[in-house]
PDB file of C-alpha atoms and ligand atoms in Angstrom:
ATOM      1  CA  MET A   1      -8.513  -1.782   5.882  1.00 54.00           C
ATOM      2  CA  GLY A   2     -11.056  -4.794   5.895  1.00 50.00           C
ATOM      3  CA  SER A   3     -14.950  -3.926   6.929  1.00 69.00           C
ATOM      4  CA  ASP A   4     -15.603  -1.602   4.978  1.00 87.00           C
ATOM      5  CA  GLY A   5     -19.230  -2.818   3.710  1.00 91.00           C
ATOM      6  CA  PHE A   6     -17.008  -3.578   0.452  1.00 95.00           C
ATOM      7  CA  ALA A   7     -16.366  -6.617   1.484  1.00 95.00           C
ATOM      8  CA  TYR A   8     -18.994  -8.642  -0.243  1.00 95.00           C
ATOM      9  CA  GLN A   9     -17.768  -6.832  -3.451  1.00 95.00           C
ATOM     10  CA  ARG A  10     -14.609  -7.008  -3.306  1.00 96.00           C
ATOM     11  CA  GLN A  11     -13.785 -10.669  -2.591  1.00 96.00           C
ATOM     12  CA  ARG A  12     -16.541 -11.150  -5.668  1.00 96.00           C
ATOM     13  CA  MET A  13     -14.711  -8.628  -7.967  1.00 96.00           C
ATOM     14  CA  VAL A  14     -11.446 -11.326  -6.515  1.00 97.00           C
ATOM     15  CA  ASP A  15     -12.897 -14.512  -7.397  1.00 97.00           C
ATOM     16  CA  ALA A  16     -13.382 -13.089 -10.620  1.00 96.00           C
ATOM     17  CA  LEU A  17     -10.142 -11.998 -11.717  1.00 96.00           C
ATOM     18  CA  ARG A  18      -8.723 -15.879 -10.745  1.00 97.00           C
ATOM     19  CA  GLU A  19     -11.610 -17.663 -12.830  1.00 96.00           C
ATOM     20  CA  GLU A  20     -10.011 -14.850 -15.668  1.00 94.00           C
ATOM     21  CA  GLY A  21      -7.029 -16.300 -14.791  1.00 95.00           C
ATOM     22  CA  ILE A  22      -5.259 -13.758 -12.169  1.00 97.00           C
ATOM     23  CA  THR A  23      -2.710 -16.868 -10.422  1.00 97.00           C
ATOM     24  CA  ASP A  24      -0.411 -14.508  -8.935  1.00 98.00           C
ATOM     25  CA  ARG A  25      -1.573 -14.961  -4.947  1.00 98.00           C
ATOM     26  CA  ARG A  26      -0.394 -11.830  -3.522  1.00 98.00           C
ATOM     27  CA  VAL A  27      -1.909  -9.897  -6.011  1.00 98.00           C
ATOM     28  CA  LEU A  28      -4.730 -11.183  -5.966  1.00 98.00           C
ATOM     29  CA  GLU A  29      -4.588 -10.419  -2.521  1.00 98.00           C
ATOM     30  CA  ALA A  30      -4.326  -6.981  -2.500  1.00 98.00           C
ATOM     31  CA  MET A  31      -7.029  -6.563  -3.945  1.00 98.00           C
ATOM     32  CA  ASN A  32      -8.720  -7.736  -2.166  1.00 97.00           C
ATOM     33  CA  GLU A  33      -7.291  -5.409   1.138  1.00 97.00           C
ATOM     34  CA  VAL A  34      -7.679  -1.724  -0.674  1.00 98.00           C
ATOM     35  CA  PRO A  35     -11.144  -0.286  -0.473  1.00 97.00           C
ATOM     36  CA  ARG A  36     -10.869   0.481  -4.539  1.00 97.00           C
ATOM     37  CA  HIS A  37     -14.025   2.783  -3.415  1.00 96.00           C
ATOM     38  CA  PHE A  38     -12.482   5.277  -2.144  1.00 96.00           C
ATOM     39  CA  PHE A  39     -10.923   6.109  -5.179  1.00 97.00           C
ATOM     40  CA  VAL A  40     -14.360   6.871  -7.210  1.00 95.00           C
ATOM     41  CA  PRO A  41     -16.234   9.844  -7.273  1.00 93.00           C
ATOM     42  CA  SER A  42     -18.901   9.249  -3.633  1.00 93.00           C
ATOM     43  CA  HIS A  43     -22.061   8.983  -6.552  1.00 93.00           C
ATOM     44  CA  LEU A  44     -20.463   5.676  -8.509  1.00 92.00           C
ATOM     45  CA  ARG A  45     -19.161   4.168  -5.950  1.00 92.00           C
ATOM     46  CA  HIS A  46     -21.880   0.734  -6.616  1.00 90.00           C
ATOM     47  CA  GLN A  47     -19.819   0.353  -9.765  1.00 91.00           C
ATOM     48  CA  ALA A  48     -16.519   0.399  -8.500  1.00 94.00           C
ATOM     49  CA  TYR A  49     -16.480  -3.830  -8.065  1.00 93.00           C
ATOM     50  CA  GLY A  50     -17.361  -4.397 -11.715  1.00 85.00           C
ATOM     51  CA  GLN A  51     -15.108  -5.953 -14.265  1.00 68.00           C
ATOM     52  CA  ASP A  52     -15.463  -4.429 -16.447  1.00 76.00           C
ATOM     53  CA  VAL A  53     -16.358  -0.887 -15.368  1.00 75.00           C
ATOM     54  CA  SER A  54     -12.932   2.126 -15.686  1.00 80.00           C
ATOM     55  CA  ILE A  55     -14.843   4.835 -14.122  1.00 91.00           C
ATOM     56  CA  ASP A  56     -14.828   8.265 -14.487  1.00 91.00           C
ATOM     57  CA  ILE A  57     -12.480  10.043 -11.766  1.00 93.00           C
ATOM     58  CA  GLY A  58     -12.600  14.053 -13.638  1.00 92.00           C
ATOM     59  CA  GLU A  59     -10.361  15.568 -16.035  1.00 93.00           C
ATOM     60  CA  GLY A  60     -11.043  13.188 -18.979  1.00 91.00           C
ATOM     61  CA  GLN A  61      -9.743  10.734 -17.461  1.00 91.00           C
ATOM     62  CA  THR A  62     -10.747   7.310 -15.438  1.00 91.00           C
ATOM     63  CA  ILE A  63      -9.253   4.341 -13.086  1.00 93.00           C
ATOM     64  CA  SER A  64      -8.654   1.379 -14.752  1.00 91.00           C
ATOM     65  CA  GLN A  65     -10.725  -1.956 -15.211  1.00 94.00           C
ATOM     66  CA  PRO A  66      -9.512  -4.428 -12.396  1.00 95.00           C
ATOM     67  CA  ARG A  67      -8.686  -6.725 -14.707  1.00 94.00           C
ATOM     68  CA  VAL A  68      -6.453  -4.663 -15.678  1.00 95.00           C
ATOM     69  CA  VAL A  69      -5.215  -3.242 -13.108  1.00 96.00           C
ATOM     70  CA  ALA A  70      -4.320  -7.432 -11.575  1.00 97.00           C
ATOM     71  CA  ALA A  71      -2.233  -8.038 -14.701  1.00 97.00           C
ATOM     72  CA  MET A  72       0.096  -4.974 -14.916  1.00 98.00           C
ATOM     73  CA  THR A  73       0.626  -5.216 -11.834  1.00 98.00           C
ATOM     74  CA  GLN A  74       0.763  -9.335 -11.340  1.00 98.00           C
ATOM     75  CA  ALA A  75       3.095  -8.755 -14.956  1.00 98.00           C
ATOM     76  CA  ALA A  76       5.045  -6.277 -13.472  1.00 98.00           C
ATOM     77  CA  ALA A  77       6.587  -9.111 -10.434  1.00 97.00           C
ATOM     78  CA  VAL A  78       7.203  -6.804  -7.508  1.00 98.00           C
ATOM     79  CA  LYS A  79       9.038  -8.688  -4.970  1.00 98.00           C
ATOM     80  CA  PRO A  80       8.008  -7.474  -1.110  1.00 98.00           C
ATOM     81  CA  SER A  81      11.642  -5.183  -1.197  1.00 98.00           C
ATOM     82  CA  SER A  82      11.051  -3.941  -4.833  1.00 98.00           C
ATOM     83  CA  ARG A  83      11.139   0.224  -5.503  1.00 98.00           C
ATOM     84  CA  VAL A  84       8.668   1.008  -7.757  1.00 98.00           C
ATOM     85  CA  LEU A  85       7.321   4.043 -10.223  1.00 98.00           C
ATOM     86  CA  GLU A  86       4.028   4.503 -11.709  1.00 98.00           C
ATOM     87  CA  VAL A  87       3.321   6.642 -14.921  1.00 98.00           C
ATOM     88  CA  GLY A  88      -0.009   8.002 -14.267  1.00 98.00           C
ATOM     89  CA  THR A  89      -1.477   8.116 -10.738  1.00 98.00           C
ATOM     90  CA  GLY A  90      -4.426   8.580 -12.059  1.00 97.00           C
ATOM     91  CA  SER A  91      -7.276   8.031  -8.573  1.00 97.00           C
ATOM     92  CA  GLY A  92      -4.671   6.214  -6.653  1.00 98.00           C
ATOM     93  CA  TYR A  93      -5.763   2.852  -7.083  1.00 98.00           C
ATOM     94  CA  GLN A  94      -3.004   1.102  -8.881  1.00 98.00           C
ATOM     95  CA  ALA A  95      -0.829   2.856  -6.596  1.00 98.00           C
ATOM     96  CA  ALA A  96      -2.058   1.558  -3.961  1.00 98.00           C
ATOM     97  CA  ILE A  97      -1.830  -1.698  -4.711  1.00 98.00           C
ATOM     98  CA  LEU A  98       1.724  -1.377  -5.283  1.00 98.00           C
ATOM     99  CA  ALA A  99       1.997   0.851  -1.931  1.00 98.00           C
ATOM    100  CA  THR A 100       0.441  -2.929  -0.900  1.00 98.00           C
ATOM    101  CA  LEU A 101       3.279  -5.086  -2.203  1.00 98.00           C
ATOM    102  CA  CYS A 102       6.142  -3.390  -2.681  1.00 98.00           C
ATOM    103  CA  GLN A 103       8.745  -1.413  -0.068  1.00 98.00           C
ATOM    104  CA  PHE A 104       8.364   2.479  -2.610  1.00 98.00           C
ATOM    105  CA  VAL A 105       6.013   3.410  -4.845  1.00 98.00           C
ATOM    106  CA  PHE A 106       6.990   6.769  -6.515  1.00 98.00           C
ATOM    107  CA  THR A 107       4.447   7.893  -9.150  1.00 98.00           C
ATOM    108  CA  VAL A 108       3.860  10.838 -10.624  1.00 98.00           C
ATOM    109  CA  GLU A 109       1.466  12.750 -12.508  1.00 98.00           C
ATOM    110  CA  ARG A 110       0.833  15.107 -15.296  1.00 98.00           C
ATOM    111  CA  ILE A 111      -2.875  17.153 -13.754  1.00 97.00           C
ATOM    112  CA  ALA A 112      -2.074  18.029 -10.554  1.00 98.00           C
ATOM    113  CA  SER A 113      -5.668  18.267  -9.708  1.00 97.00           C
ATOM    114  CA  LEU A 114      -5.561  15.020  -9.563  1.00 97.00           C
ATOM    115  CA  ALA A 115      -2.434  14.166  -8.528  1.00 98.00           C
ATOM    116  CA  ARG A 116      -3.271  16.084  -5.145  1.00 98.00           C
ATOM    117  CA  GLU A 117      -7.163  14.657  -4.582  1.00 97.00           C
ATOM    118  CA  ALA A 118      -5.392  11.223  -4.821  1.00 98.00           C
ATOM    119  CA  LYS A 119      -2.218  11.636  -2.603  1.00 98.00           C
ATOM    120  CA  ARG A 120      -4.765  13.253  -0.285  1.00 98.00           C
ATOM    121  CA  ARG A 121      -6.666  10.324  -0.474  1.00 98.00           C
ATOM    122  CA  LEU A 122      -3.581   7.450  -0.108  1.00 98.00           C
ATOM    123  CA  ASP A 123      -2.623   9.256   2.974  1.00 98.00           C
ATOM    124  CA  ALA A 124      -6.215   8.925   4.656  1.00 98.00           C
ATOM    125  CA  LEU A 125      -5.103   5.366   4.322  1.00 98.00           C
ATOM    126  CA  GLY A 126      -2.568   5.558   6.187  1.00 98.00           C
ATOM    127  CA  PHE A 127       0.207   4.328   3.278  1.00 98.00           C
ATOM    128  CA  GLU A 128       3.858   5.854   4.558  1.00 98.00           C
ATOM    129  CA  ASN A 129       5.497   4.051   1.293  1.00 98.00           C
ATOM    130  CA  VAL A 130       4.160   6.580  -1.718  1.00 98.00           C
ATOM    131  CA  SER A 131       5.664   9.915  -3.345  1.00 98.00           C
ATOM    132  CA  VAL A 132       2.940  11.305  -5.463  1.00 98.00           C
ATOM    133  CA  LYS A 133       4.633  14.696  -7.623  1.00 98.00           C
ATOM    134  CA  VAL A 134       3.148  16.366 -10.933  1.00 98.00           C
ATOM    135  CA  MET A 135       5.181  16.099 -13.928  1.00 98.00           C
ATOM    136  CA  ASP A 136       5.972  14.447 -17.331  1.00 98.00           C
ATOM    137  CA  GLY A 137       6.519  11.159 -16.223  1.00 98.00           C
ATOM    138  CA  THR A 138       6.913  10.028 -19.859  1.00 98.00           C
ATOM    139  CA  LEU A 139      10.649  11.791 -18.346  1.00 98.00           C
ATOM    140  CA  GLY A 140      10.239   8.849 -15.469  1.00 98.00           C
ATOM    141  CA  TRP A 141      11.809  10.620 -12.064  1.00 98.00           C
ATOM    142  CA  ARG A 142      15.827  10.696 -12.803  1.00 98.00           C
ATOM    143  CA  ALA A 143      16.261  11.701  -9.284  1.00 98.00           C
ATOM    144  CA  MET A 144      15.053   8.584  -7.618  1.00 98.00           C
ATOM    145  CA  ALA A 145      16.053   5.155 -10.119  1.00 98.00           C
ATOM    146  CA  PRO A 146      16.940   2.868 -11.160  1.00 98.00           C
ATOM    147  CA  TYR A 147      13.395   1.056 -10.137  1.00 98.00           C
ATOM    148  CA  ASP A 148      12.628  -2.615  -9.971  1.00 98.00           C
ATOM    149  CA  ALA A 149       9.529  -1.950 -11.864  1.00 98.00           C
ATOM    150  CA  ILE A 150       8.061   1.167 -14.053  1.00 98.00           C
ATOM    151  CA  LEU A 151       4.027   0.866 -14.329  1.00 98.00           C
ATOM    152  CA  VAL A 152       2.870   3.359 -17.542  1.00 98.00           C
ATOM    153  CA  THR A 153      -0.552   3.104 -16.467  1.00 98.00           C
ATOM    154  CA  ALA A 154      -1.941   5.312 -20.302  1.00 97.00           C
ATOM    155  CA  GLY A 155      -1.311   4.189 -23.535  1.00 98.00           C
ATOM    156  CA  ALA A 156       2.124   5.203 -25.363  1.00 98.00           C
ATOM    157  CA  PRO A 157       3.060   5.597 -29.574  1.00 98.00           C
ATOM    158  CA  GLU A 158       6.602   3.877 -28.725  1.00 98.00           C
ATOM    159  CA  ILE A 159       8.655   3.381 -25.526  1.00 98.00           C
ATOM    160  CA  PRO A 160       8.925   6.291 -24.012  1.00 98.00           C
ATOM    161  CA  GLU A 161      12.600   5.895 -23.882  1.00 98.00           C
ATOM    162  CA  PRO A 162      13.518   7.792 -20.430  1.00 98.00           C
ATOM    163  CA  LEU A 163      12.084   4.896 -18.753  1.00 98.00           C
ATOM    164  CA  LEU A 164      14.042   2.341 -20.015  1.00 98.00           C
ATOM    165  CA  GLU A 165      17.494   4.211 -18.461  1.00 98.00           C
ATOM    166  CA  GLN A 166      16.114   4.557 -15.258  1.00 98.00           C
ATOM    167  CA  LEU A 167      15.184   0.808 -15.058  1.00 98.00           C
ATOM    168  CA  ALA A 168      16.799  -1.860 -12.894  1.00 98.00           C
ATOM    169  CA  ASP A 169      18.717  -4.660 -14.436  1.00 98.00           C
ATOM    170  CA  GLY A 170      16.567  -7.310 -13.888  1.00 98.00           C
ATOM    171  CA  GLY A 171      13.640  -5.071 -13.856  1.00 98.00           C
ATOM    172  CA  ARG A 172      10.941  -4.637 -15.346  1.00 98.00           C
ATOM    173  CA  LEU A 173       8.298  -1.977 -17.557  1.00 98.00           C
ATOM    174  CA  VAL A 174       4.706  -2.375 -18.263  1.00 98.00           C
ATOM    175  CA  VAL A 175       3.336   0.467 -21.032  1.00 98.00           C
ATOM    176  CA  PRO A 176       0.068  -0.804 -23.067  1.00 98.00           C
ATOM    177  CA  VAL A 177       1.728   0.749 -26.521  1.00 98.00           C
ATOM    178  CA  GLY A 178       0.200   1.686 -29.448  1.00 98.00           C
ATOM    179  CA  ASP A 179      -2.313   3.884 -31.243  1.00 96.00           C
ATOM    180  CA  ARG A 180      -3.823   6.559 -28.762  1.00 93.00           C
ATOM    181  CA  GLY A 181      -7.533   4.642 -28.905  1.00 89.00           C
ATOM    182  CA  ARG A 182      -6.344   0.434 -29.045  1.00 96.00           C
ATOM    183  CA  GLN A 183      -3.019  -0.546 -27.284  1.00 98.00           C
ATOM    184  CA  VAL A 184      -1.201  -3.963 -26.227  1.00 98.00           C
ATOM    185  CA  LEU A 185      -0.486  -4.071 -22.383  1.00 98.00           C
ATOM    186  CA  THR A 186       3.613  -4.380 -23.365  1.00 98.00           C
ATOM    187  CA  VAL A 187       6.660  -5.626 -20.476  1.00 98.00           C
ATOM    188  CA  VAL A 188       9.824  -4.758 -21.159  1.00 98.00           C
ATOM    189  CA  GLU A 189      12.644  -6.843 -19.106  1.00 98.00           C
ATOM    190  CA  ARG A 190      15.962  -5.402 -19.059  1.00 98.00           C
ATOM    191  CA  HIS A 191      18.969  -8.006 -18.964  1.00 97.00           C
ATOM    192  CA  GLY A 192      22.057  -5.292 -18.309  1.00 97.00           C
ATOM    193  CA  GLU A 193      21.889  -3.196 -22.020  1.00 95.00           C
ATOM    194  CA  ARG A 194      20.046  -5.973 -23.630  1.00 98.00           C
ATOM    195  CA  PHE A 195      16.260  -5.408 -23.455  1.00 98.00           C
ATOM    196  CA  ARG A 196      13.721  -8.478 -23.893  1.00 98.00           C
ATOM    197  CA  ARG A 197      10.436  -7.268 -24.860  1.00 98.00           C
ATOM    198  CA  MET A 198       6.826  -9.532 -24.619  1.00 97.00           C
ATOM    199  CA  GLU A 199       3.258  -8.200 -25.493  1.00 97.00           C
ATOM    200  CA  LEU A 200       0.152  -9.616 -23.016  1.00 95.00           C
ATOM    201  CA  GLN A 201      -3.845  -8.898 -24.282  1.00 94.00           C
ATOM    202  CA  GLY A 202      -4.851  -6.334 -25.944  1.00 95.00           C
ATOM    203  CA  ALA A 203      -5.642  -2.701 -23.443  1.00 94.00           C
ATOM    204  CA  CYS A 204      -7.465   0.464 -23.379  1.00 94.00           C
ATOM    205  CA  PHE A 205      -5.889   3.285 -21.841  1.00 95.00           C
ATOM    206  CA  VAL A 206      -6.579   7.418 -22.510  1.00 94.00           C
ATOM    207  CA  PRO A 207      -2.896   8.564 -24.261  1.00 96.00           C
ATOM    208  CA  LEU A 208       0.561   9.422 -22.406  1.00 98.00           C
ATOM    209  CA  ILE A 209       0.841  12.715 -22.804  1.00 98.00           C
ATOM    210  CA  GLY A 210       4.093  14.205 -22.801  1.00 98.00           C
ATOM    211  CA  ARG A 211       7.726  14.976 -24.964  1.00 98.00           C
ATOM    212  CA  HIS A 212       8.137  11.391 -25.022  1.00 98.00           C
ATOM    213  CA  GLY A 213       4.279  10.006 -25.092  1.00 98.00           C
ATOM    214  CA  TRP A 214       1.528  12.196 -27.409  1.00 97.00           C
ATOM    215  CA  ARG A 215       0.939  15.756 -28.155  1.00 94.00           C
ATOM    216  CA  GLU A 216      -2.349  16.722 -26.433  1.00 87.00           C
ATOM    217  CA  GLU A 217      -4.225  16.995 -29.514  1.00 71.00           C
ATOM    218  CA  GLY A 218      -2.666  14.222 -31.881  1.00 47.00           C
ATOM    219  CA  ARG A 219       0.885  13.809 -32.951  1.00 44.00           C
TER     220      ARG A 219
HETATM  221  N1  SAM B   1      -3.617   4.870 -12.768  1.00 91.42           N
HETATM  222  C1  SAM B   1      -3.881   4.657 -12.338  1.00 91.42           C
HETATM  223  C2  SAM B   1      -5.816   4.389 -11.232  1.00 91.42           C
HETATM  224  O1  SAM B   1      -5.037   4.088 -10.723  1.00 91.42           O
HETATM  225  O2  SAM B   1      -6.307   5.515 -11.104  1.00 91.42           O
HETATM  226  C3  SAM B   1      -5.015   5.178 -13.606  1.00 91.42           C
HETATM  227  C4  SAM B   1      -4.371   6.421 -14.757  1.00 91.42           C
HETATM  228  S1  SAM B   1      -5.318   7.298 -16.042  1.00 91.42           S
HETATM  229  C5  SAM B   1      -5.962   5.612 -16.653  1.00 91.42           C
HETATM  230  C6  SAM B   1      -4.109   7.829 -17.382  1.00 91.42           C
HETATM  231  C7  SAM B   1      -3.557   9.173 -16.138  1.00 91.42           C
HETATM  232  O3  SAM B   1      -2.280   9.231 -17.265  1.00 91.42           O
HETATM  233  C8  SAM B   1      -4.256  10.656 -15.956  1.00 91.42           C
HETATM  234  O4  SAM B   1      -4.553  10.344 -14.235  1.00 91.42           O
HETATM  235  C9  SAM B   1      -3.576  11.543 -17.449  1.00 91.42           C
HETATM  236  O5  SAM B   1      -3.422  12.534 -16.616  1.00 91.42           O
HETATM  237  C10 SAM B   1      -2.429  10.105 -16.708  1.00 91.42           C
HETATM  238  N2  SAM B   1      -1.074  10.853 -17.613  1.00 91.42           N
HETATM  239  C11 SAM B   1      -0.916  10.885 -19.134  1.00 91.42           C
HETATM  240  N3  SAM B   1       1.007  11.539 -19.395  1.00 91.42           N
HETATM  241  C12 SAM B   1       1.072  11.395 -18.339  1.00 91.42           C
HETATM  242  C13 SAM B   1       1.901  11.803 -18.407  1.00 91.42           C
HETATM  243  N4  SAM B   1       2.965  11.858 -19.510  1.00 91.42           N
HETATM  244  N5  SAM B   1       3.163  12.170 -17.016  1.00 91.42           N
HETATM  245  C14 SAM B   1       2.037  12.077 -15.741  1.00 91.42           C
HETATM  246  N6  SAM B   1       0.280  10.881 -16.134  1.00 91.42           N
HETATM  247  C15 SAM B   1       0.206  11.174 -16.866  1.00 91.42           C
END
């Protein structure tokens, strides 16, 4: 994926992530590899590598800031052998980062046009280890469970129960939990039938809408 005219900006983004405390070498390498500008509308490409920019991708949705993608990916602690579920495909960028690091990524999106466009991008970049599906991700994707990691990239009012059930033993769920405007990035680690919950940092995601999330117009 290398020389595409944005290699310098991408390297600077990764340097800034390192300075901000992202220490996982594989995560930094993946973020240096995946062409983030490919996942944003063409007229906003010049903003693609800004640390604090969450960019509008249409349908009222956004691609998360690089620092949030890096923090969530690091928290998920994925391995090359991991099978991962992402809830909230959006642009497909987070799925591309995960697909660079893991064996297989299942990603679900409730808005069909976003899922279609994300799949087109992932195919164009040659990712063969990603499946994209249109559905309510608060239900998980039961047929493909269990998952070594689950990342939810929209803000949940509480941790969706089906996602806990679909986590493999030793697996990690990373999910922003809070109110519609502000959440805390939360990590849940499964140990048999016990779940250890940790809180990482504040976050500000679009709402997770679905059966185990928010209602479309508030609840
Ligand atoms: N991970 C994305 C990326 O890399 O571009 C950014 C995701 S964006 C912040 C949140 C996404 O979650 C939106 O595309 C939204 O439509 C989706 N979403 C919200 N509720 C959902 C649900 N119940 N199931 C699946 N997707 C959902």
